[in-house]
mmCIF file of C-alpha atoms in Angstrom:
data_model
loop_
_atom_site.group_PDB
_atom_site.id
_atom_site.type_symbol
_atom_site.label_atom_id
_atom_site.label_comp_id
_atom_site.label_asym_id
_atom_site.label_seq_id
_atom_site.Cartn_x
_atom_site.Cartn_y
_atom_site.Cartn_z
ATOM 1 C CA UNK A 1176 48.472 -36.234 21.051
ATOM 2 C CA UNK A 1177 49.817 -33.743 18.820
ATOM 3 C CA UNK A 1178 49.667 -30.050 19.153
ATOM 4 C CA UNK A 1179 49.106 -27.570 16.650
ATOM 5 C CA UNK A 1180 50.988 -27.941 13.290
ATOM 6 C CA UNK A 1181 52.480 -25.240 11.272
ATOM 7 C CA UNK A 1182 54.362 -25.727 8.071
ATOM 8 C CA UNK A 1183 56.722 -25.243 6.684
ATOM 9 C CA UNK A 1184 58.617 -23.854 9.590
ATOM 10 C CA UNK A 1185 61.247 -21.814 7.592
ATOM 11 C CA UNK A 1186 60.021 -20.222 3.976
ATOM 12 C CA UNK A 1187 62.495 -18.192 1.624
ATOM 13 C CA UNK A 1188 60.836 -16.389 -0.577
ATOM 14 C CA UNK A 1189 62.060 -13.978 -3.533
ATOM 15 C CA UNK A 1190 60.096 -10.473 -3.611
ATOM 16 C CA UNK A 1191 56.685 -10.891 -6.320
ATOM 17 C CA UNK A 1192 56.948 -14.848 -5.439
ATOM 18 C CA UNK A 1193 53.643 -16.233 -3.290
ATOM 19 C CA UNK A 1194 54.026 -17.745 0.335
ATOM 20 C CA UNK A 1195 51.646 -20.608 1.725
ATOM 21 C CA UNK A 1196 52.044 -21.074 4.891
ATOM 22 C CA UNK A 1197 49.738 -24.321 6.566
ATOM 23 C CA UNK A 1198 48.361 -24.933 10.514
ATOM 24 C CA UNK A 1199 46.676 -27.985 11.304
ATOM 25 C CA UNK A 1200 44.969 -27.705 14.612
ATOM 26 C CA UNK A 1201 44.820 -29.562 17.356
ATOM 27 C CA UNK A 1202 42.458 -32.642 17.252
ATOM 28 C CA UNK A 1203 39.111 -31.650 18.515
ATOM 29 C CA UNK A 1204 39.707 -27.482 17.476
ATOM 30 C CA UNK A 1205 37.570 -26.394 15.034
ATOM 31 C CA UNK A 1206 38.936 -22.344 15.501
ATOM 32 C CA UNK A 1207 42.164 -21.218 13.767
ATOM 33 C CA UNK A 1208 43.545 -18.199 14.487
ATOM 34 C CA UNK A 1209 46.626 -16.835 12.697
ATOM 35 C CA UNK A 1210 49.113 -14.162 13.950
ATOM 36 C CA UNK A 1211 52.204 -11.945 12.802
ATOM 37 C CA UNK A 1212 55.238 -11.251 14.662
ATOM 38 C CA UNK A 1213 57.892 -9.197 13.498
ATOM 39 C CA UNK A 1214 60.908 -8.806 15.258
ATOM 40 C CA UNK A 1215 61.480 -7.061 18.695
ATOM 41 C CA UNK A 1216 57.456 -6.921 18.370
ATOM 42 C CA UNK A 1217 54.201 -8.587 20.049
ATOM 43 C CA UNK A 1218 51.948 -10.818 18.055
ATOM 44 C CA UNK A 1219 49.179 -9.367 16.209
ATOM 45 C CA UNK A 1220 45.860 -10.600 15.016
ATOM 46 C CA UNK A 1221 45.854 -11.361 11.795
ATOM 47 C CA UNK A 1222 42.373 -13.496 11.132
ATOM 48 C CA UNK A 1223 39.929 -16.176 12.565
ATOM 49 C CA UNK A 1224 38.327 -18.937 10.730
ATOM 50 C CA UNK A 1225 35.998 -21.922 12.092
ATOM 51 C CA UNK A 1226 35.697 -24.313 9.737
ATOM 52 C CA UNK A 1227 34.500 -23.377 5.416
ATOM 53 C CA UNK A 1228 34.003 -19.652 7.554
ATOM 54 C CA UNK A 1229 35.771 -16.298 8.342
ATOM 55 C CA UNK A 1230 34.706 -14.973 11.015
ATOM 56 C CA UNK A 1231 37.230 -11.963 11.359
ATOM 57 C CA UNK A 1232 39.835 -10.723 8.932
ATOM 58 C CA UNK A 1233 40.079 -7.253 10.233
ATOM 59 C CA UNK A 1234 43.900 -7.732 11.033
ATOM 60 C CA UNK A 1235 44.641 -8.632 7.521
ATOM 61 C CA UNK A 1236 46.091 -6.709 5.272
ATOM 62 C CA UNK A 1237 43.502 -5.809 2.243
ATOM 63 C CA UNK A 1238 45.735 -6.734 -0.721
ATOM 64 C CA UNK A 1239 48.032 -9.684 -1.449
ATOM 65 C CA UNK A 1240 47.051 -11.954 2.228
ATOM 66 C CA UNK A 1241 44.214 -14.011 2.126
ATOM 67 C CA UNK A 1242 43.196 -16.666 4.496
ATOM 68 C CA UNK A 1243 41.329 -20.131 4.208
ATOM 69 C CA UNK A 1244 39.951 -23.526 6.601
ATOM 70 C CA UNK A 1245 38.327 -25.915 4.548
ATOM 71 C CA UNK A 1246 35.860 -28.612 5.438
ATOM 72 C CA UNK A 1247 39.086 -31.033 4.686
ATOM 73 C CA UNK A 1248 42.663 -30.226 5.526
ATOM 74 C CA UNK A 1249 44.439 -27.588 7.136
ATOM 75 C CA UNK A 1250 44.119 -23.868 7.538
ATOM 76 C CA UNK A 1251 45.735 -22.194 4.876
ATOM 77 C CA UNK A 1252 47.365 -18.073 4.920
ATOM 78 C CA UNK A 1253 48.322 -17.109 1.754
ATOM 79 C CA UNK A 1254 50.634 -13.977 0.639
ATOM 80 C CA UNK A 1255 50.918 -12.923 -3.208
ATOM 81 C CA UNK A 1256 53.708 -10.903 -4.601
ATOM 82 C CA UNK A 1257 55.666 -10.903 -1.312
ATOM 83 C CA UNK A 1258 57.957 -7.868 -0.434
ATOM 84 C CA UNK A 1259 60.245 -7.478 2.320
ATOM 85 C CA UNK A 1260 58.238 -6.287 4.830
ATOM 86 C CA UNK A 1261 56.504 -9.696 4.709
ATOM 87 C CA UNK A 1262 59.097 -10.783 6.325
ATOM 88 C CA UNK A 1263 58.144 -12.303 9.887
ATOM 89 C CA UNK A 1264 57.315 -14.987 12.269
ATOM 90 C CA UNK A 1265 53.589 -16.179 11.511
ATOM 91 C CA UNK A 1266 52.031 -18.127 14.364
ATOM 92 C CA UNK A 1267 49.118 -19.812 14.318
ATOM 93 C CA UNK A 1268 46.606 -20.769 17.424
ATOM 94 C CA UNK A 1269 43.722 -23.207 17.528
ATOM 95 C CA UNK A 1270 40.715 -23.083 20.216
ATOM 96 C CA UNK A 1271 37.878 -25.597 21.067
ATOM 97 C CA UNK A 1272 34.497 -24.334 19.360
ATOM 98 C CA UNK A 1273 32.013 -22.460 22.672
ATOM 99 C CA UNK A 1274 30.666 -19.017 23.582
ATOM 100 C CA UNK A 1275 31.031 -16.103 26.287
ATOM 101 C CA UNK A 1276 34.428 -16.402 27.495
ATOM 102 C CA UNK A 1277 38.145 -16.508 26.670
ATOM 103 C CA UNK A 1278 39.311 -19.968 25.238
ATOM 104 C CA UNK A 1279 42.777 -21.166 25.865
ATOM 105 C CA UNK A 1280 44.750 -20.998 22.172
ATOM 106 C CA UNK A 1281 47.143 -23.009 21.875
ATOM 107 C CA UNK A 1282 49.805 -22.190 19.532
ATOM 108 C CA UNK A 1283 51.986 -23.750 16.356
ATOM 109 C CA UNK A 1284 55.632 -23.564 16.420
ATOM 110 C CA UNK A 1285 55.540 -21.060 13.390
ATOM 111 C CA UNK A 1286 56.343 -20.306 9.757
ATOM 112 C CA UNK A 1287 59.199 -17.848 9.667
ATOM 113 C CA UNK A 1288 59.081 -16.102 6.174
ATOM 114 C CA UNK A 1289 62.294 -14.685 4.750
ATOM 115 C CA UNK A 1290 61.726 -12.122 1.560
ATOM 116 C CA UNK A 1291 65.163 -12.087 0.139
ATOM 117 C CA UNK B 327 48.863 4.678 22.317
ATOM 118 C CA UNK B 328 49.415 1.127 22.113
ATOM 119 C CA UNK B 329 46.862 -1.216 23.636
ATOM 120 C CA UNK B 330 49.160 -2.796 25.616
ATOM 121 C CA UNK B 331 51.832 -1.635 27.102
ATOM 122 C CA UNK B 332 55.201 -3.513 28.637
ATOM 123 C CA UNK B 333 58.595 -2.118 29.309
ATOM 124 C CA UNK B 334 60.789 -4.069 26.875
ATOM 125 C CA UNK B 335 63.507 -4.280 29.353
ATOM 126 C CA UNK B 336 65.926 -5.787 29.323
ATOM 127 C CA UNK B 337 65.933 -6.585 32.831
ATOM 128 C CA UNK B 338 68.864 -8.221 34.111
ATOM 129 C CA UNK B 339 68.382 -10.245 37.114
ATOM 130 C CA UNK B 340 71.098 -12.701 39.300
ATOM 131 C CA UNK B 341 69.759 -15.797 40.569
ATOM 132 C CA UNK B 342 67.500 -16.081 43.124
ATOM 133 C CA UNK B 343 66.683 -12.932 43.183
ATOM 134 C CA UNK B 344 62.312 -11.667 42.975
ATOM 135 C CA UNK B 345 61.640 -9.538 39.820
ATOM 136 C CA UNK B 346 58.395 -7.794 38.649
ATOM 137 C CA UNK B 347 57.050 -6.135 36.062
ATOM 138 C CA UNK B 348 54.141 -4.615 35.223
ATOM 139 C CA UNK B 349 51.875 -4.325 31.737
ATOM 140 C CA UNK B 350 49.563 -1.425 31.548
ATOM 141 C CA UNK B 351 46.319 -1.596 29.392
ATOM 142 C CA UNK B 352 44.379 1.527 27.470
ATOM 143 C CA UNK B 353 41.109 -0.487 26.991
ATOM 144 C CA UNK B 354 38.800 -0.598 30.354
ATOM 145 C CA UNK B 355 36.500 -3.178 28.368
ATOM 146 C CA UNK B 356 39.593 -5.592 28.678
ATOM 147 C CA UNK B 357 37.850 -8.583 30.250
ATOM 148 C CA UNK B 358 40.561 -11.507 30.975
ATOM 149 C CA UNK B 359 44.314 -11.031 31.283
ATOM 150 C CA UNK B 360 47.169 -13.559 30.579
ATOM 151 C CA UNK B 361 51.039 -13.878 30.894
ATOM 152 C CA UNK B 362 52.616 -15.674 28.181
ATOM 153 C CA UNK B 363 56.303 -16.951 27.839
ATOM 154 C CA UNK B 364 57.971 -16.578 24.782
ATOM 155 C CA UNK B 365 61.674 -18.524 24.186
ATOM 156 C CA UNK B 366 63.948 -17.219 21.330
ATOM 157 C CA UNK B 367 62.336 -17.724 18.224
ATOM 158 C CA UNK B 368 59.506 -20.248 19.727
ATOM 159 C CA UNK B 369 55.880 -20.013 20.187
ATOM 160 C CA UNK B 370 54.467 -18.004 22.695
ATOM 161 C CA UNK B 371 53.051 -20.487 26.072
ATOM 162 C CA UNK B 372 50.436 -19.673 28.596
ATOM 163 C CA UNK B 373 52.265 -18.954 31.921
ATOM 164 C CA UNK B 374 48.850 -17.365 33.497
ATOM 165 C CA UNK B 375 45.433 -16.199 33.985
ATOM 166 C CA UNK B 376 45.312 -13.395 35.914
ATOM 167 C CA UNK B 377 42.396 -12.820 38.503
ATOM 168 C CA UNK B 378 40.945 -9.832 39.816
ATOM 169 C CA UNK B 379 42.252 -11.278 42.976
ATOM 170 C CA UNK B 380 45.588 -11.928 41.990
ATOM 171 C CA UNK B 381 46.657 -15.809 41.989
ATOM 172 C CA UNK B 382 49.618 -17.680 42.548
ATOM 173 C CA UNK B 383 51.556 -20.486 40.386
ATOM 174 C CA UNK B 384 54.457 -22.042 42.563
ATOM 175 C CA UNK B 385 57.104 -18.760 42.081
ATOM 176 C CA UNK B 386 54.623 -17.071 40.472
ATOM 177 C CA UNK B 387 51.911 -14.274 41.354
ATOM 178 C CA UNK B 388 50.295 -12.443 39.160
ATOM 179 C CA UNK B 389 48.098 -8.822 40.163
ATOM 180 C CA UNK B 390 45.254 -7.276 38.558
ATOM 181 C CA UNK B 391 44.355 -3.536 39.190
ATOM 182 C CA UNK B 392 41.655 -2.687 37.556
ATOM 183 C CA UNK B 393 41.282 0.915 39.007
ATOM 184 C CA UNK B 394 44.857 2.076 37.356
ATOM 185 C CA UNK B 395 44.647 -0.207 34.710
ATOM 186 C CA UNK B 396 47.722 -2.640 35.138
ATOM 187 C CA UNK B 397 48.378 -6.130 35.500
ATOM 188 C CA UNK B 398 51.404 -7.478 36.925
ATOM 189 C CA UNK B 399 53.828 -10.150 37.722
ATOM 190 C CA UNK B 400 56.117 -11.369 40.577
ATOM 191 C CA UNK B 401 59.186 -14.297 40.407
ATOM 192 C CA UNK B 402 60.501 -15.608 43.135
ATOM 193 C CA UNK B 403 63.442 -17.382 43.716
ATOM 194 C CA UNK B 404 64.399 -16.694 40.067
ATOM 195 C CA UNK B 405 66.168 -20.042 38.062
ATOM 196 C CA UNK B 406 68.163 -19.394 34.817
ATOM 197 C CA UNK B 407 65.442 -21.465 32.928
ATOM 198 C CA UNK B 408 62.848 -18.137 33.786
ATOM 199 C CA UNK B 409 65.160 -16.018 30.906
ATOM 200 C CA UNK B 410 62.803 -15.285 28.248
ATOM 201 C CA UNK B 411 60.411 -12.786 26.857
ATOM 202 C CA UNK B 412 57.179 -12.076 29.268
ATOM 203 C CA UNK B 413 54.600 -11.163 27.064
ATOM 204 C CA UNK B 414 51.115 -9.552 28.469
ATOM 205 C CA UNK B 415 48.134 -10.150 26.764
ATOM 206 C CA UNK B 416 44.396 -8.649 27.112
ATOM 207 C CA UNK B 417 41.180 -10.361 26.076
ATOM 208 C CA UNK B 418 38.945 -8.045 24.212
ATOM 209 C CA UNK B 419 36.293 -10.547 23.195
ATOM 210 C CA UNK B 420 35.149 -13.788 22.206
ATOM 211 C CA UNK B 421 38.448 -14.502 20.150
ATOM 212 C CA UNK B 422 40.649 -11.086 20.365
ATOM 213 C CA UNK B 423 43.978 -11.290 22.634
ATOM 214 C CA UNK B 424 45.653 -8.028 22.248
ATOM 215 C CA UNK B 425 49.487 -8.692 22.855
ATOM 216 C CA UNK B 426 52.067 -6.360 24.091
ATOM 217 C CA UNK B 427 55.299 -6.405 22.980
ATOM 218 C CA UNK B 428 57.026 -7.866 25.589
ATOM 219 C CA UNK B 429 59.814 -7.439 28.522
ATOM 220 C CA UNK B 430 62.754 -9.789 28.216
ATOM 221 C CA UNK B 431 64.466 -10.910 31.435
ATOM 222 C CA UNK B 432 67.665 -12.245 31.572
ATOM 223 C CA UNK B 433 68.601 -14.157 35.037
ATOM 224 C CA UNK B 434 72.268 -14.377 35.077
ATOM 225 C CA UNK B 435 74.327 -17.131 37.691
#
C-alpha cells in the first residue's frame, strides 16, 4: 500500500538550468496538491490539480513554475531558469476526490531543490 | 499579519514534563483546524483535528477558541520521541490549509 511518491528526493540544480520534480499519489487519489517550504518556514500552497485539470494555481509564482497531472502518470511541477531562491523543500499531498469538507492530505516525502 | 500564527520556540522541555502551546489565527472564516508533526527534514504528519470541543489523543488534547481566535495543544507525560516541529494549520476551504510556521520542542532526558 504505498503512500504518496515524490521524486527525485534530492535535485542539484545550476542557476538558468530547469527542475522537474514528480508526485505520484496515493492509489485511489485523484487530487494533487503541491507545496513549498523554505527553511525555518511553514508550507505554502503552491497549486491543486485533479486529474488533465487545474483547479488553483494562485500560490504559484507567474513566471518560470508551472504545474501538470495528466490522464497517465504522475503529477508533474516544473521550474525554468532556476535561481537561488528556488531553493527549498517541495512537498506534495494527495486527497480522495468529494465535496464540502476538509479531506485528509496525505503527504510525499519531498523533493529538496538545491540552486548552486 | 500572517494567517497563522505560532511561537517558533524553541521550547525546551525535560521529560515527563506537560507543555502547551498555542497557534493564533487572523481569518474568522477558518472552518477546521489541525496539528501536524514535522521531523527534521521529513514530511509534515497529521497529529490532530481539532474540535470546537476540544478532543483528546492518548497524551494529547487539543483546544479550540473560537471567540479569541486560538487553537491549542497540551502533552502530557512528554517522551523524547515528541521533539519535533508542531505545526498549526487552518482550513480555509474545500482544498486550502493555511500553515503556520511552526514551534519546535525539544524534550531533553
Amino acid at each position: 500500500n504505498a503512500g504518496v511518491m515524490q521524486n527525485p528526493r534530492h535535485l542539484v540544480r545550476r542557476r538558468g538550468q530547469e527542475a522537474r520534480l514528480r508526485c505520484s499519489p496515493m492509489k485511489g487519489h485523484s487530487h494533487v496538491y503541491w507545496y513549498r517550504q523554505l527553511p525555518e518556514e511553514g508550507l505554502k500552497f503552491m497549486v491543486y490539480l485533479q486529474k488533465e485539470n487545474i483547479i488553483d494555481e494562485s500560490g504559484m509564482p507567474k513566471e518560470r513554475f508551472s504545474a501538470e497531472f495528466p490522464k497517465e502518470g504522475p503529477s508533474i511541477l516544473r521550474i525554468q531558469q532556476v535561481v537561488r531562491g528556488d531553493s527549498a523543500a517541495y512537498f506534495c499531498a494527495s486527497s480522495i476526490p468529494g465535496t464540502g469538507g476538509p479531506r485528509t492530505q496525505y503527504f510525499g516525502p519531498g523533493t529538496r531543490l538545491l540552486v548552486l | 499579519r500572517k494567517e497563522v500564527e505560532q511561537d517558533p520556540g524553541p521550547f525546551n522541555v525535560p521529560e515527563g514534563a506537560t507543555v502547551a502551546f498555542n497557534c493564533t489565527y487572523s481569518n474568522s472564516a477558518s472552518q477546521s483546524f489541525f496539528w501536524y508533526r514535522q521531523d527534521c527534514r521529513k514530511e509534515p504528519k497529521l497529529l490532530m483535528s481539532v474540535y470546537s470541543s476540544g478532543n483528546e489523543d492518548g497524551r494529547f488534547t487539543a483546544q479550540l477558541n473560537r471567540a479569541s481566535q486560538y487553537i491549542s495543544l497540551l502533552i502530557r507525560d512528554s517522551k523524547l520521541s515528541d521533539s519535533a516541529t508542531y505545526l498549526c494549520v487552518a482550513y480555509n476551504s474545500n482544498y486550502q490549509l493555511i500553515w503556520g510556521a511552526g514551534t519546535k520542542l525539544i524534550i531533553k532526558p
